Short mmCIF file of C-alpha atoms and ligand atoms in Angstrom, two decimals:
data_model
loop_
_atom_site.label_atom_id
_atom_site.label_comp_id
_atom_site.label_asym_id
_atom_site.label_seq_id
_atom_site.Cartn_x
_atom_site.Cartn_y
_atom_site.Cartn_z
CA MET C 1 -112.99 -52.89 37.07
CA PRO C 2 -112.09 -54.69 33.83
CA VAL C 3 -110.13 -57.94 33.90
CA ARG C 4 -106.60 -57.01 32.86
CA ARG C 5 -105.73 -60.04 30.75
CA PRO C 6 -105.22 -58.66 27.22
CA PHE C 7 -101.91 -56.87 27.88
CA HIS C 8 -98.92 -58.09 25.96
CA ILE C 9 -96.12 -58.11 28.54
CA THR C 10 -92.92 -56.40 27.42
CA LYS C 11 -91.32 -55.14 30.63
CA ALA C 12 -88.97 -56.87 33.02
CA VAL C 13 -87.78 -55.45 36.33
CA VAL C 14 -84.47 -56.71 37.73
CA PRO C 15 -83.85 -55.70 41.35
CA ALA C 16 -80.13 -55.44 41.99
CA ALA C 17 -79.92 -53.03 44.89
CA GLY C 18 -79.46 -55.44 47.79
CA LEU C 19 -76.43 -55.17 50.05
CA GLY C 20 -75.14 -58.64 49.16
CA THR C 21 -73.79 -59.13 52.67
CA ARG C 22 -73.26 -62.88 52.23
CA PHE C 23 -70.56 -62.12 49.66
CA LEU C 24 -68.59 -59.48 51.53
CA PRO C 25 -65.93 -58.30 50.98
CA ALA C 26 -66.35 -59.10 47.24
CA THR C 27 -69.53 -57.03 47.20
CA LYS C 28 -68.14 -54.04 49.04
CA ALA C 29 -67.80 -52.00 45.83
CA THR C 30 -69.54 -54.29 43.30
CA PRO C 31 -73.14 -55.52 43.27
CA LYS C 32 -73.35 -59.29 43.80
CA GLU C 33 -75.28 -59.50 40.54
CA MET C 34 -72.01 -58.54 38.79
CA LEU C 35 -70.04 -61.51 40.17
CA PRO C 36 -68.84 -63.69 37.27
CA VAL C 37 -70.46 -67.03 36.63
CA VAL C 38 -67.65 -68.61 34.59
CA ASP C 39 -66.99 -65.55 32.42
CA LYS C 40 -70.26 -63.60 32.39
CA PRO C 41 -71.77 -61.60 35.24
CA ALA C 42 -74.81 -63.30 36.77
CA ILE C 43 -77.07 -60.44 35.74
CA GLN C 44 -76.27 -60.89 32.05
CA TYR C 45 -77.73 -64.41 32.15
CA VAL C 46 -80.85 -62.91 33.73
CA VAL C 47 -81.21 -60.18 31.08
CA GLU C 48 -80.68 -62.80 28.35
CA GLU C 49 -83.47 -64.87 29.89
CA ALA C 50 -85.85 -61.88 29.89
CA VAL C 51 -85.05 -61.10 26.26
CA ALA C 52 -85.49 -64.76 25.23
CA ALA C 53 -88.98 -64.64 26.77
CA GLY C 54 -89.84 -61.55 24.69
CA LEU C 55 -89.21 -58.91 27.36
CA SER C 56 -86.85 -56.45 25.74
CA ASP C 57 -87.58 -53.48 28.02
CA VAL C 58 -85.53 -54.10 31.15
CA LEU C 59 -85.55 -51.84 34.19
CA MET C 60 -82.76 -52.40 36.69
CA VAL C 61 -83.27 -51.27 40.23
CA THR C 62 -79.82 -50.27 41.37
CA GLY C 63 -78.29 -49.28 44.66
CA ARG C 64 -75.14 -47.63 45.88
CA ASN C 65 -72.83 -49.54 43.47
CA LYS C 66 -74.66 -48.97 40.23
CA ARG C 67 -71.63 -47.97 38.11
CA PRO C 68 -70.35 -51.48 37.23
CA LEU C 69 -73.86 -52.50 36.17
CA GLU C 70 -74.36 -49.50 33.94
CA ASP C 71 -70.91 -49.84 32.45
CA HIS C 72 -71.43 -53.51 31.69
CA PHE C 73 -74.55 -52.87 29.60
CA ASP C 74 -73.09 -49.77 27.92
CA ARG C 75 -70.67 -49.47 24.99
CA ALA C 76 -66.96 -49.67 25.92
CA TYR C 77 -65.36 -47.72 23.07
CA GLU C 78 -61.73 -47.88 24.22
CA LEU C 79 -61.89 -51.62 24.82
CA GLU C 80 -63.68 -52.21 21.52
CA HIS C 81 -61.09 -50.11 19.71
CA ALA C 82 -58.22 -52.03 21.30
CA LEU C 83 -59.74 -55.41 20.43
CA ALA C 84 -60.51 -54.29 16.87
CA ALA C 85 -56.91 -53.05 16.45
CA LYS C 86 -55.63 -56.47 17.56
CA GLY C 87 -58.03 -58.24 15.23
CA ASP C 88 -59.58 -60.08 18.19
CA LEU C 89 -63.03 -60.26 16.64
CA ASP C 90 -64.41 -63.01 18.87
CA ARG C 91 -63.84 -60.99 22.03
CA LEU C 92 -65.02 -57.83 20.30
CA LYS C 93 -68.31 -59.61 19.60
CA LEU C 94 -68.62 -60.65 23.25
CA VAL C 95 -67.99 -57.11 24.48
CA ARG C 96 -70.56 -55.65 22.08
CA GLU C 97 -73.19 -58.27 22.84
CA SER C 98 -73.95 -57.07 26.36
CA SER C 99 -74.55 -53.49 25.21
CA ALA C 100 -76.95 -54.53 22.44
CA LEU C 101 -79.00 -57.05 24.40
CA ALA C 102 -82.03 -55.03 25.42
CA ASP C 103 -83.45 -51.59 26.00
CA ILE C 104 -82.09 -51.13 29.52
CA HIS C 105 -83.27 -48.49 31.97
CA TYR C 106 -82.20 -47.76 35.53
CA VAL C 107 -83.92 -46.51 38.63
CA ARG C 108 -82.25 -45.92 41.95
CA GLN C 109 -83.49 -47.46 45.20
CA GLY C 110 -82.13 -44.94 47.66
CA ASP C 111 -82.25 -47.20 50.67
CA PRO C 112 -82.31 -51.00 50.38
CA ARG C 113 -85.62 -51.34 52.26
CA GLY C 114 -86.45 -54.78 50.88
CA LEU C 115 -87.50 -56.51 47.68
CA GLY C 116 -91.05 -55.12 47.90
CA HIS C 117 -89.65 -51.61 48.12
CA ALA C 118 -87.29 -52.29 45.18
CA VAL C 119 -90.28 -53.40 43.07
CA SER C 120 -92.27 -50.32 44.06
CA CYS C 121 -89.42 -48.15 42.70
CA ALA C 122 -90.37 -49.53 39.24
CA ARG C 123 -93.88 -48.04 39.33
CA PRO C 124 -93.23 -44.85 37.28
CA HIS C 125 -91.52 -46.90 34.53
CA VAL C 126 -93.96 -49.81 34.46
CA GLY C 127 -97.21 -47.85 34.82
CA ASP C 128 -100.46 -49.78 34.56
CA GLU C 129 -99.14 -52.88 32.77
CA PRO C 130 -98.40 -56.35 34.02
CA PHE C 131 -94.65 -56.99 34.20
CA ALA C 132 -92.10 -59.62 35.13
CA VAL C 133 -89.60 -59.48 37.99
CA LEU C 134 -86.37 -61.46 37.72
CA LEU C 135 -83.99 -61.46 40.67
CA GLY C 136 -80.52 -60.63 39.44
CA ASP C 137 -78.74 -63.36 41.40
CA ASP C 138 -81.16 -66.22 40.65
CA LEU C 139 -80.37 -68.03 37.40
CA ILE C 140 -82.75 -70.34 35.55
CA ASP C 141 -81.27 -72.60 32.92
CA PRO C 142 -82.38 -71.32 29.49
CA ARG C 143 -83.28 -74.89 28.49
CA ASP C 144 -86.05 -74.92 31.11
CA GLN C 145 -88.20 -71.98 29.91
CA LEU C 146 -89.79 -71.12 33.25
CA LEU C 147 -90.56 -67.48 32.44
CA GLU C 148 -92.32 -68.39 29.19
CA THR C 149 -94.64 -70.72 31.14
CA MET C 150 -95.33 -68.04 33.77
CA LEU C 151 -96.18 -65.47 31.09
CA ARG C 152 -98.60 -67.94 29.49
CA VAL C 153 -100.26 -68.63 32.86
CA ARG C 154 -100.75 -64.89 33.38
CA ARG C 155 -102.24 -64.56 29.86
CA GLU C 156 -104.65 -67.41 30.48
CA ARG C 157 -105.58 -66.80 34.11
CA GLY C 158 -104.84 -63.13 34.86
CA GLY C 159 -103.60 -61.96 38.25
CA SER C 160 -100.01 -62.56 39.35
CA VAL C 161 -97.81 -65.63 39.00
CA VAL C 162 -95.00 -66.89 41.22
CA ALA C 163 -92.49 -69.68 40.61
CA LEU C 164 -92.38 -72.45 43.21
CA ILE C 165 -89.90 -75.21 43.95
CA GLU C 166 -90.32 -78.01 46.45
CA VAL C 167 -87.64 -77.91 49.17
CA GLU C 168 -86.75 -80.05 52.17
CA PRO C 169 -88.77 -78.96 55.25
CA ALA C 170 -85.49 -78.04 56.97
CA GLN C 171 -84.76 -75.44 54.26
CA ILE C 172 -88.12 -73.68 54.08
CA HIS C 173 -87.07 -70.99 56.58
CA GLN C 174 -84.76 -69.56 53.89
CA TYR C 175 -87.62 -68.81 51.46
CA GLY C 176 -91.04 -67.28 51.04
CA CYS C 177 -93.45 -70.19 51.45
CA ALA C 178 -96.80 -70.67 49.66
CA ALA C 179 -99.96 -72.50 50.72
CA VAL C 180 -101.45 -73.89 47.51
CA GLU C 181 -104.44 -75.72 46.13
CA PRO C 182 -104.76 -77.49 42.77
CA VAL C 183 -106.46 -75.66 39.90
CA GLY C 184 -107.70 -78.93 38.48
CA ASP C 185 -107.16 -78.49 34.77
CA GLU C 186 -103.40 -78.05 34.52
CA PRO C 187 -100.79 -80.14 36.32
CA GLY C 188 -97.86 -77.98 37.39
CA VAL C 189 -100.05 -74.92 38.04
CA VAL C 190 -101.58 -74.20 41.45
CA ARG C 191 -103.64 -71.50 43.08
CA VAL C 192 -101.75 -69.73 45.88
CA THR C 193 -104.01 -69.23 48.90
CA ASP C 194 -101.49 -67.83 51.38
CA LEU C 195 -97.85 -66.78 51.60
CA VAL C 196 -95.44 -66.35 54.46
CA GLU C 197 -91.90 -65.00 54.35
CA LYS C 198 -89.19 -67.29 55.77
CA PRO C 199 -91.39 -69.26 58.19
CA GLU C 200 -90.11 -71.54 60.92
CA ARG C 201 -90.38 -75.16 59.81
CA SER C 202 -93.22 -75.72 62.29
CA ASN C 203 -95.28 -72.79 60.90
CA ALA C 204 -94.68 -73.43 57.22
CA PRO C 205 -97.93 -74.09 55.34
CA SER C 206 -96.14 -76.30 52.77
CA ASN C 207 -92.75 -77.21 51.28
CA TYR C 208 -93.32 -74.91 48.31
CA ALA C 209 -90.72 -72.16 48.21
CA VAL C 210 -91.00 -69.00 46.12
CA ILE C 211 -87.99 -68.43 43.85
CA GLY C 212 -86.83 -65.33 42.01
CA ARG C 213 -89.26 -65.09 39.09
CA TYR C 214 -92.59 -63.27 39.24
CA VAL C 215 -95.17 -62.02 36.79
CA LEU C 216 -97.08 -59.28 38.55
CA ASP C 217 -100.30 -57.45 37.99
CA PRO C 218 -99.82 -53.67 38.36
CA ALA C 219 -102.29 -53.84 41.26
CA VAL C 220 -99.23 -54.88 43.28
CA PHE C 221 -97.99 -51.26 43.35
CA GLU C 222 -100.99 -49.97 45.29
CA VAL C 223 -100.72 -52.87 47.72
CA LEU C 224 -96.98 -52.27 48.19
CA ALA C 225 -97.65 -48.60 48.89
CA HIS C 226 -99.61 -49.74 51.96
CA THR C 227 -97.42 -52.68 53.00
CA PRO C 228 -95.59 -51.99 56.26
CA PRO C 229 -92.10 -53.36 56.86
CA GLY C 230 -92.30 -57.04 57.72
CA ARG C 231 -89.69 -59.69 58.38
CA GLY C 232 -86.21 -58.23 58.85
CA ASP C 233 -87.85 -54.77 58.98
CA GLU C 234 -87.98 -54.86 55.16
CA ILE C 235 -90.94 -54.26 52.83
CA GLN C 236 -91.57 -57.78 51.63
CA LEU C 237 -92.94 -58.60 48.19
CA THR C 238 -94.31 -61.79 49.78
CA ASP C 239 -96.53 -59.72 52.10
CA ALA C 240 -98.00 -57.79 49.16
CA LEU C 241 -98.63 -61.02 47.24
CA ARG C 242 -100.37 -62.44 50.27
CA VAL C 243 -102.85 -59.54 50.10
CA LEU C 244 -103.30 -59.99 46.33
CA ALA C 245 -104.05 -63.70 46.81
CA ASP C 246 -107.31 -62.62 48.49
CA VAL C 247 -108.32 -59.92 46.01
CA PRO C 248 -110.74 -60.85 43.16
CA GLU C 249 -109.13 -61.27 39.76
CA ALA C 250 -111.26 -58.46 38.32
CA GLU C 251 -109.41 -56.10 40.68
CA GLY C 252 -105.95 -57.36 39.76
CA GLY C 253 -105.84 -60.06 42.41
CA ALA C 254 -105.40 -63.87 42.33
CA VAL C 255 -101.98 -65.45 42.55
CA HIS C 256 -101.04 -68.64 40.74
CA GLY C 257 -97.92 -70.72 41.18
CA VAL C 258 -95.95 -72.53 38.48
CA LEU C 259 -94.20 -75.58 39.94
CA PHE C 260 -90.63 -75.70 38.69
CA ASN C 261 -88.39 -78.73 38.81
CA GLY C 262 -85.80 -77.60 36.29
CA ARG C 263 -82.29 -76.27 36.75
CA ARG C 264 -81.93 -73.23 39.01
CA TYR C 265 -78.76 -71.65 40.31
CA ASP C 266 -78.93 -69.35 43.34
CA THR C 267 -75.73 -67.38 42.89
CA GLY C 268 -76.45 -65.20 45.94
CA ASP C 269 -75.40 -68.10 48.18
CA ARG C 270 -71.68 -68.83 48.29
CA ALA C 271 -71.79 -72.63 48.21
CA GLU C 272 -74.44 -72.64 45.48
CA TYR C 273 -72.42 -70.04 43.56
CA LEU C 274 -69.40 -72.36 43.55
CA ARG C 275 -71.51 -75.35 42.47
CA THR C 276 -73.04 -73.27 39.66
CA ILE C 277 -69.66 -72.32 38.26
CA VAL C 278 -68.44 -75.92 38.36
CA LYS C 279 -71.59 -77.24 36.65
CA LEU C 280 -71.68 -74.59 33.93
CA ALA C 281 -67.93 -74.82 33.28
CA CYS C 282 -68.23 -78.61 32.87
CA GLU C 283 -70.93 -78.12 30.24
CA ARG C 284 -69.00 -75.60 28.17
CA ASP C 285 -67.53 -76.81 24.87
CA ASP C 286 -64.45 -74.61 25.20
CA LEU C 287 -63.62 -75.22 28.88
CA GLY C 288 -65.52 -78.41 29.72
CA PRO C 289 -63.28 -81.25 28.47
CA GLU C 290 -60.12 -80.01 30.21
CA PHE C 291 -61.94 -78.82 33.32
CA ARG C 292 -63.86 -82.07 33.79
CA ALA C 293 -60.64 -84.09 33.51
CA TRP C 294 -58.97 -81.87 36.12
CA LEU C 295 -62.02 -82.03 38.39
CA LYS C 296 -62.12 -85.82 38.23
CA SER C 297 -58.49 -86.18 39.25
CA TYR C 298 -58.91 -83.54 41.96
CA VAL C 299 -61.91 -85.36 43.43
CA ASN C 300 -60.03 -88.68 43.29
CA GLU C 301 -57.09 -87.13 45.17
CA GLU C 302 -59.46 -85.64 47.75
CA MET C 303 -61.16 -89.02 48.29
CA GLN C 304 -57.83 -90.64 48.99
CA ALA C 305 -56.62 -87.91 51.33
P1 UTP M 401 -81.48 -60.83 48.79
O1 UTP M 401 -82.06 -60.80 50.13
O2 UTP M 401 -81.01 -62.13 48.24
O3 UTP M 401 -80.29 -59.80 48.58
O4 UTP M 401 -82.50 -60.15 47.80
P2 UTP M 401 -79.31 -59.13 49.58
O5 UTP M 401 -80.04 -58.53 50.71
O6 UTP M 401 -78.48 -58.23 48.72
O7 UTP M 401 -78.41 -60.39 50.01
P3 UTP M 401 -77.63 -60.71 51.37
O8 UTP M 401 -78.57 -61.64 52.09
O9 UTP M 401 -77.34 -59.43 52.09
O10 UTP M 401 -76.39 -61.41 50.88
C1 UTP M 401 -82.98 -60.72 46.61
C2 UTP M 401 -82.85 -59.75 45.44
O11 UTP M 401 -83.50 -58.53 45.72
C3 UTP M 401 -82.60 -57.44 45.56
C4 UTP M 401 -81.20 -58.03 45.68
O12 UTP M 401 -80.27 -57.25 44.96
C5 UTP M 401 -81.40 -59.42 45.09
O13 UTP M 401 -81.32 -59.42 43.67
N1 UTP M 401 -82.90 -56.42 46.60
C6 UTP M 401 -83.03 -56.80 47.90
C7 UTP M 401 -83.06 -55.12 46.23
O14 UTP M 401 -82.95 -54.75 45.03
N2 UTP M 401 -83.34 -54.19 47.20
C8 UTP M 401 -83.48 -54.53 48.50
O15 UTP M 401 -83.75 -53.64 49.33
C9 UTP M 401 -83.31 -55.87 48.87
#
């Protein structure tokens, strides 16, 4: 089989079909990826990141609450008309921006049977090309360019690429965990030799946790088709990557890891969601100065209480 390196990657898959149980009842009728982070839904940051990395074909894997997602990335004629009539051109621009961002497609994941299953729903759209996966509730600061680095690593080394962060040993049970070895010629890039989904601290092969960015070889689809439900009775992408880590590169295998120590915001977790909003609001030119002043006095009051 030929090595699959030459492909120019243009497609991004954004799974957004999970149940979002940690955010109930807010996510009863709305996907958690639509929750606002300051004044934009989390998933818009993710689509903007894909587009900034050159991936303008975006496939969203949606679940039972797909309407708000589709509406957000579609034109909103009545709203646009009302804003235009009021002469509110700034807001009109904001409303139009999300519908002109990318070429967005949708596929339905009938049953939320896990992230691996969500990715396999993308097969008819993606075909035999490498592609990126961006989790819709995991935000990477645009200043940190993680996806660009991962796409370069795929171009140079083939196979699939995961993003890894180092976590405290006590936290590793919340993540997929990778056993790694150095590749020698590039600091910050490692070869992944094994993967395990949400291990107990005592069984974890390392402190390297997989976060929500992947560049995948299309060979993953065939592996997913034969991956039985794993942890939590879900089809785990981690389990498929574990198989690919042992397959020769010429057959679409090999998994590399890009070590990331930039800014990441996991908006699927309530406490982290709150911290994200506070941090991003503080940095905003329009909201930041007033919000920071309020926050400072609030924290001072709390310290004295
Ligand atoms: P999570 O495990 O964080 O999502 O999946 P969840 O299951 O919705 O969250 P909780 O734990 O119940 O609160 C990571 C990503 O994979 C998507 C989710 O939407 C999220 O973006 N996902 C997960 C799917 O698209 N389908 C699935 O079957 C599972």
